[in-house]
Amino acid sequence: MTSPLDYLDENGADEADYESPMRELYAYHDGDTWLDGIVTGVKPGGTSDGKTLVQFDERLWVPAREVKQSDHYVAVLLNPDSEVYAEVIQSFVDGQPKDSIRDVSIVGGDNVGTEWRRLDEPTTGTRVRYRYTGTAELQAPDDATT
């Protein structure tokens, strides 16, 4: 298996290289399972053989060579003023980020739907930006009132 972070162990890797995976989403092997995590640290020469370690979620260190691309991405949801509303992990659809993200929540006893649309811009790392497009009160199903 080749890791998308193999470049961290190449000769000539520098501070910019070590910063590039920070806050990005990758998968790491934990026993029999691959788990997703956000990279929160990089330690060059951290293994006993001098290879790079990558920290996930501020708790677990994994050799960079044992990391793989995730099957998910980070959706950065932006308010109309471009302030970050939330960052949520989403699954790819047919290998691509979703065109829109919808959420339904209860506000004051009413079902409210919100929608974010993907921005028409190049994706940076594992993060995809979406802009808030609206909120609408949703009708309760007829059988919900009985």
Coordinates of C-alpha atoms in Angstrom, one line a residue:
M1 CA 0.0 0.0 0.0
T2 CA 1.2 3.5 -0.8
S3 CA 0.2 6.2 1.5
P4 CA -0.8 9.7 0.4
L5 CA 1.6 10.9 3.1
D6 CA 4.7 9.0 1.9
Y7 CA 6.2 12.4 0.9
L8 CA 6.7 13.2 4.6
D9 CA 9.5 10.6 4.7
E10 CA 11.3 11.7 1.5
N11 CA 14.7 13.4 1.6
G12 CA 14.2 17.2 1.5
A13 CA 10.8 17.2 3.2
D14 CA 10.5 20.6 5.0
E15 CA 8.3 22.5 7.4
A16 CA 5.7 23.3 4.7
D17 CA 5.4 19.6 3.9
Y18 CA 4.9 18.8 7.5
E19 CA 2.2 21.5 7.8
S20 CA 0.2 20.3 4.6
P21 CA -1.7 17.4 6.2
M22 CA -2.8 19.3 9.2
R23 CA -6.6 19.5 9.7
E24 CA -7.1 17.1 6.8
L25 CA -9.1 13.9 6.9
Y26 CA -7.3 10.6 6.3
A27 CA -7.9 6.9 7.4
Y28 CA -5.7 4.9 9.7
H29 CA -5.7 1.2 10.6
D30 CA -6.8 0.3 14.1
G31 CA -6.8 -3.4 14.6
D32 CA -9.1 -4.9 12.0
T33 CA -10.8 -1.6 11.1
W34 CA -9.9 1.5 9.1
L35 CA -11.0 4.7 11.0
D36 CA -11.3 8.3 9.7
G37 CA -9.5 11.0 11.7
I38 CA -8.3 14.6 11.4
V39 CA -4.6 15.0 11.4
T40 CA -3.6 17.2 14.4
G41 CA 0.2 16.6 14.5
V42 CA 3.2 15.5 12.6
K43 CA 6.4 14.3 14.2
P44 CA 9.3 13.8 11.7
G45 CA 11.7 11.0 12.8
G46 CA 9.2 9.9 15.4
T47 CA 9.4 6.1 14.8
S48 CA 12.3 3.9 15.9
D49 CA 13.5 3.7 12.3
G50 CA 13.4 7.5 11.9
K51 CA 10.2 7.7 9.9
T52 CA 7.4 10.3 10.4
L53 CA 4.5 9.8 12.8
V54 CA 1.1 11.5 12.2
Q55 CA -1.2 12.3 15.0
F56 CA -5.0 11.8 14.7
D57 CA -7.6 13.7 16.7
E58 CA -5.0 14.9 19.2
R59 CA -4.7 11.4 20.7
L60 CA -3.2 8.6 18.5
W61 CA 0.1 8.6 16.7
V62 CA 0.4 6.4 13.5
P63 CA 3.3 6.0 11.1
A64 CA 2.7 8.1 8.0
R65 CA 3.3 5.2 5.7
E66 CA 0.3 3.4 7.3
V67 CA -2.2 6.1 6.4
K68 CA -4.6 5.9 3.5
Q69 CA -7.0 8.3 1.7
S70 CA -10.4 8.4 3.4
D71 CA -13.7 7.4 1.8
H72 CA -15.1 10.7 3.3
Y73 CA -14.5 14.4 3.1
V74 CA -14.9 17.4 5.4
A75 CA -17.8 19.7 4.3
V76 CA -17.2 23.2 5.5
L77 CA -20.6 24.9 5.9
L78 CA -20.5 28.7 5.4
N79 CA -23.0 31.2 6.5
P80 CA -24.0 33.9 4.0
D81 CA -21.3 36.2 5.4
S82 CA -18.7 33.4 4.8
E83 CA -18.3 32.7 8.5
V84 CA -17.8 28.9 9.2
Y85 CA -21.1 27.5 10.6
A86 CA -19.8 24.0 11.0
E87 CA -17.5 21.3 9.6
V88 CA -19.0 17.9 9.1
I89 CA -17.7 14.7 7.7
Q90 CA -19.7 13.5 4.6
S91 CA -19.5 10.4 2.4
F92 CA -18.6 10.7 -1.2
V93 CA -21.4 10.0 -3.8
D94 CA -20.0 8.1 -6.7
G95 CA -16.5 9.2 -5.7
Q96 CA -17.4 12.9 -5.7
P97 CA -18.5 15.4 -3.0
K98 CA -22.3 16.1 -2.8
D99 CA -23.7 19.0 -4.8
S100 CA -25.8 20.0 -1.8
I101 CA -26.2 19.2 1.8
R102 CA -29.6 19.3 3.6
D103 CA -30.3 19.1 7.3
V104 CA -33.6 18.9 9.2
S105 CA -33.8 20.0 12.8
I106 CA -36.5 21.0 15.2
V107 CA -36.8 24.7 16.2
G108 CA -39.5 25.7 18.6
G109 CA -41.5 22.6 17.8
D110 CA -41.3 23.1 14.0
N111 CA -39.3 21.0 11.5
V112 CA -36.9 23.3 9.8
G113 CA -34.8 22.3 6.8
T114 CA -31.6 24.0 5.9
E115 CA -29.6 23.7 2.7
W116 CA -26.0 24.4 1.6
R117 CA -24.8 24.3 -2.0
R118 CA -21.2 23.4 -3.0
L119 CA -19.2 26.4 -4.1
D120 CA -17.8 26.4 -7.7
E121 CA -14.2 26.4 -6.7
P122 CA -11.3 23.9 -6.7
T123 CA -11.3 21.5 -3.7
T124 CA -8.4 22.1 -1.3
G125 CA -7.2 18.9 0.3
T126 CA -10.0 16.9 1.9
R127 CA -12.2 20.0 2.6
V128 CA -15.1 21.1 0.4
R129 CA -16.8 24.5 1.0
Y130 CA -20.6 24.9 0.9
R131 CA -22.6 28.1 1.1
Y132 CA -25.9 28.4 3.0
T133 CA -28.7 28.8 0.6
G134 CA -31.8 28.9 2.8
T135 CA -34.1 27.7 5.5
A136 CA -37.7 26.5 5.2
E137 CA -40.3 25.3 7.6
L138 CA -41.3 21.8 6.6
Q139 CA -44.8 20.4 6.8
A140 CA -45.3 17.7 9.3
P141 CA -46.6 14.5 7.7
D142 CA -50.4 14.0 8.2
D143 CA -50.0 11.0 10.4
A144 CA -47.7 12.9 12.8
T145 CA -50.6 14.9 14.3
T146 CA -52.5 11.8 15.4

